[in-house]
mmCIF file of C-alpha atoms in Angstrom:
data_model
loop_
_atom_site.group_PDB
_atom_site.id
_atom_site.type_symbol
_atom_site.label_atom_id
_atom_site.label_comp_id
_atom_site.label_asym_id
_atom_site.label_seq_id
_atom_site.Cartn_x
_atom_site.Cartn_y
_atom_site.Cartn_z
ATOM 1 C CA MET I 1 -31.138 98.669 94.761
ATOM 2 C CA ARG I 2 -27.689 98.494 93.085
ATOM 3 C CA ASN I 3 -26.041 100.444 95.835
ATOM 4 C CA LEU I 4 -27.523 98.099 98.459
ATOM 5 C CA LYS I 5 -26.040 95.065 96.589
ATOM 6 C CA SER I 6 -22.726 96.793 96.377
ATOM 7 C CA LEU I 7 -22.791 97.788 100.065
ATOM 8 C CA PHE I 8 -23.449 94.217 101.127
ATOM 9 C CA LYS I 9 -21.127 92.695 98.406
ATOM 10 C CA PHE I 10 -24.094 90.808 97.008
ATOM 11 C CA HIS I 11 -23.977 89.690 93.373
ATOM 12 C CA ARG I 12 -25.822 86.981 91.644
ATOM 13 C CA HIS I 13 -23.951 84.613 89.493
ATOM 14 C CA LYS I 14 -25.225 84.032 86.069
ATOM 15 C CA PHE I 15 -25.739 80.300 85.771
ATOM 16 C CA TYR I 16 -27.596 80.239 82.504
ATOM 17 C CA SER I 17 -26.925 81.721 79.100
ATOM 18 C CA CYS I 18 -30.604 82.836 78.856
ATOM 19 C CA TYR I 19 -33.125 83.714 81.539
ATOM 20 C CA GLN I 20 -36.869 83.634 80.780
ATOM 21 C CA LYS I 21 -39.921 84.630 82.656
ATOM 22 C CA GLY I 22 -43.557 83.673 82.156
ATOM 23 C CA ALA I 23 -46.818 82.506 83.775
ATOM 24 C CA ASN I 24 -46.496 80.066 86.653
ATOM 25 C CA TRP I 25 -49.295 78.009 84.842
ATOM 26 C CA ALA I 26 -47.912 75.716 82.193
ATOM 27 C CA SER I 27 -48.743 72.550 80.294
ATOM 28 C CA LEU I 28 -45.726 70.260 80.140
ATOM 29 C CA SER I 29 -45.088 66.804 78.777
ATOM 30 C CA GLU I 30 -44.258 64.078 81.161
ATOM 31 C CA GLU I 31 -40.707 64.056 79.790
ATOM 32 C CA CYS I 32 -40.315 67.727 80.511
ATOM 33 C CA VAL I 33 -41.678 67.322 84.110
ATOM 34 C CA SER I 34 -39.140 64.514 84.634
ATOM 35 C CA TYR I 35 -36.364 66.699 83.304
ATOM 36 C CA LEU I 36 -37.413 69.474 85.726
ATOM 37 C CA LEU I 37 -37.647 67.054 88.691
ATOM 38 C CA ASN I 38 -34.131 65.787 87.841
ATOM 39 C CA LYS I 39 -32.949 69.352 88.100
ATOM 40 C CA ARG I 40 -34.501 69.891 91.527
ATOM 41 C CA ASN I 41 -31.178 70.562 93.335
ATOM 42 C CA GLU I 42 -29.956 72.868 90.554
ATOM 43 C CA ILE I 43 -33.283 74.697 90.649
ATOM 44 C CA TYR I 44 -33.189 75.150 94.514
ATOM 45 C CA LYS I 45 -29.499 76.280 94.437
ATOM 46 C CA ASN I 46 -30.087 78.868 91.667
ATOM 47 C CA PHE I 47 -33.540 80.196 92.343
ATOM 48 C CA LYS I 48 -34.041 79.989 96.078
ATOM 49 C CA HIS I 49 -33.585 83.667 96.609
ATOM 50 C CA THR I 50 -35.367 84.782 93.428
ATOM 51 C CA LYS I 51 -38.492 86.843 93.600
ATOM 52 C CA CYS I 52 -41.406 85.144 91.912
ATOM 53 C CA ALA I 53 -39.249 82.059 91.295
ATOM 54 C CA ASP I 54 -42.290 80.059 90.130
ATOM 55 C CA GLU I 55 -42.527 82.455 87.094
ATOM 56 C CA ILE I 56 -38.863 82.143 86.342
ATOM 57 C CA TYR I 57 -37.170 78.745 87.108
ATOM 58 C CA LYS I 58 -39.298 76.582 84.768
ATOM 59 C CA GLN I 59 -38.932 78.810 81.817
ATOM 60 C CA THR I 60 -35.245 79.448 82.300
ATOM 61 C CA ILE I 61 -34.399 75.701 82.708
ATOM 62 C CA ILE I 62 -36.574 74.815 79.707
ATOM 63 C CA ILE I 63 -35.181 77.487 77.362
ATOM 64 C CA ASN I 64 -31.705 76.283 78.203
ATOM 65 C CA SER I 65 -32.519 72.713 77.232
ATOM 66 C CA HIS I 66 -33.565 70.676 74.219
ATOM 67 C CA PHE I 67 -37.218 71.303 75.191
ATOM 68 C CA LYS I 68 -36.770 74.952 73.827
ATOM 69 C CA GLU I 69 -37.791 73.618 70.370
ATOM 70 C CA ASN I 70 -41.189 72.599 71.883
ATOM 71 C CA ILE I 71 -42.124 75.987 73.302
ATOM 72 C CA TYR I 72 -45.402 77.068 71.811
ATOM 73 C CA SER I 73 -44.543 80.864 71.873
ATOM 74 C CA LEU I 74 -41.912 83.003 73.433
ATOM 75 C CA ASP I 75 -43.565 86.267 72.460
ATOM 76 C CA ASP I 76 -46.436 86.395 74.830
ATOM 77 C CA GLU I 77 -46.741 84.330 77.973
ATOM 78 C CA TYR I 78 -50.549 84.612 77.952
ATOM 79 C CA ILE I 79 -50.674 83.145 74.411
ATOM 80 C CA SER I 80 -48.048 80.468 75.174
ATOM 81 C CA ASN I 81 -49.889 79.030 78.171
ATOM 82 C CA GLN I 82 -53.048 78.511 76.093
ATOM 83 C CA ARG I 83 -55.336 79.653 78.964
ATOM 84 C CA GLU I 84 -58.294 81.882 78.580
ATOM 85 C CA ILE I 85 -57.859 84.192 81.700
ATOM 86 C CA ASP I 86 -59.708 87.441 82.175
ATOM 87 C CA TRP I 87 -57.513 89.742 84.252
ATOM 88 C CA LEU I 88 -59.504 92.849 83.307
ATOM 89 C CA ARG I 89 -62.634 91.875 85.280
ATOM 90 C CA GLY I 90 -61.010 90.112 88.188
ATOM 91 C CA THR I 91 -57.873 88.733 89.810
ATOM 92 C CA PRO I 92 -58.573 86.591 87.827
ATOM 93 C CA TYR I 93 -62.348 86.819 86.881
ATOM 94 C CA GLU I 94 -64.521 83.787 87.715
ATOM 95 C CA TYR I 95 -66.442 82.782 84.620
ATOM 96 C CA LYS I 96 -70.233 82.650 84.871
ATOM 97 C CA GLU I 97 -73.034 81.310 82.622
ATOM 98 C CA THR I 98 -73.214 84.569 80.738
ATOM 99 C CA ASP I 99 -69.520 84.051 79.575
ATOM 100 C CA PHE I 100 -70.261 80.727 77.743
ATOM 101 C CA ASN I 101 -69.890 82.219 74.201
ATOM 102 C CA ILE I 102 -66.659 83.918 75.253
ATOM 103 C CA LEU I 103 -65.206 80.511 76.237
ATOM 104 C CA LYS I 104 -66.760 78.515 73.381
ATOM 105 C CA ASN I 105 -65.325 80.879 70.835
ATOM 106 C CA SER I 106 -61.815 81.104 72.412
ATOM 107 C CA SER I 107 -58.886 79.881 70.571
ATOM 108 C CA LYS I 108 -57.322 78.782 73.878
ATOM 109 C CA ILE I 109 -57.305 75.093 75.015
ATOM 110 C CA PHE I 110 -57.951 75.840 78.855
ATOM 111 C CA ALA I 111 -59.643 78.382 80.928
ATOM 112 C CA ARG I 112 -59.248 79.830 84.346
ATOM 113 C CA LYS I 113 -61.031 80.598 86.681
ATOM 114 C CA PHE I 114 -64.212 78.611 87.668
ATOM 115 C CA SER I 115 -65.895 78.469 91.018
ATOM 116 C CA ASP I 116 -68.494 76.378 92.907
ATOM 117 C CA ASN I 117 -70.411 79.599 93.034
ATOM 118 C CA ASN I 118 -70.976 79.463 89.335
ATOM 119 C CA LYS I 119 -71.536 75.773 88.528
ATOM 120 C CA LYS I 120 -73.947 76.590 85.627
ATOM 121 C CA ILE I 121 -71.058 77.530 83.329
ATOM 122 C CA ILE I 122 -69.423 74.170 83.991
ATOM 123 C CA MET I 123 -72.566 72.328 83.209
ATOM 124 C CA LEU I 124 -73.018 74.377 79.977
ATOM 125 C CA ILE I 125 -69.502 73.384 78.862
ATOM 126 C CA LYS I 126 -70.000 69.769 79.682
ATOM 127 C CA GLU I 127 -73.330 69.775 77.768
ATOM 128 C CA ASP I 128 -71.675 71.403 74.683
ATOM 129 C CA LEU I 129 -68.857 68.850 74.824
ATOM 130 C CA TYR I 130 -70.735 65.708 75.731
ATOM 131 C CA GLY I 131 -74.374 66.429 74.878
ATOM 132 C CA ASN I 132 -76.910 65.106 77.362
ATOM 133 C CA LYS I 133 -74.321 62.790 78.808
ATOM 134 C CA GLY I 134 -72.590 65.905 80.288
ATOM 135 C CA LYS I 135 -75.589 66.411 82.633
ATOM 136 C CA GLU I 136 -75.014 62.966 84.125
ATOM 137 C CA GLN I 137 -71.317 63.479 84.982
#
């Protein structure tokens, strides 16, 4: 790859002091989203030819900003996005009724992935959260 870059005289400029990658799923404050939206032109210019840009641009812009202090974890992207995702049983696995205890005992705030094919798990979660009122919603 390096030889091809040299042959075509292609080199990427380094625009940021630190580059970061992570999951494309993120939970961001309204202030942080506004900040990213205001950087729209910069993001397009610097990441338009990047492979998997959705897993790099957000993290890179944020880590080079004052929002760096609010990052939950830089060590593990699956811990930092606070989502219970099962990549071992699927791409990702769709949770079913039999997975209720896994989700209930998870330390994560969110879970992915649910499907209309397995609505029972959603009803179990609603019932657990809201009691009988969950059945009505």
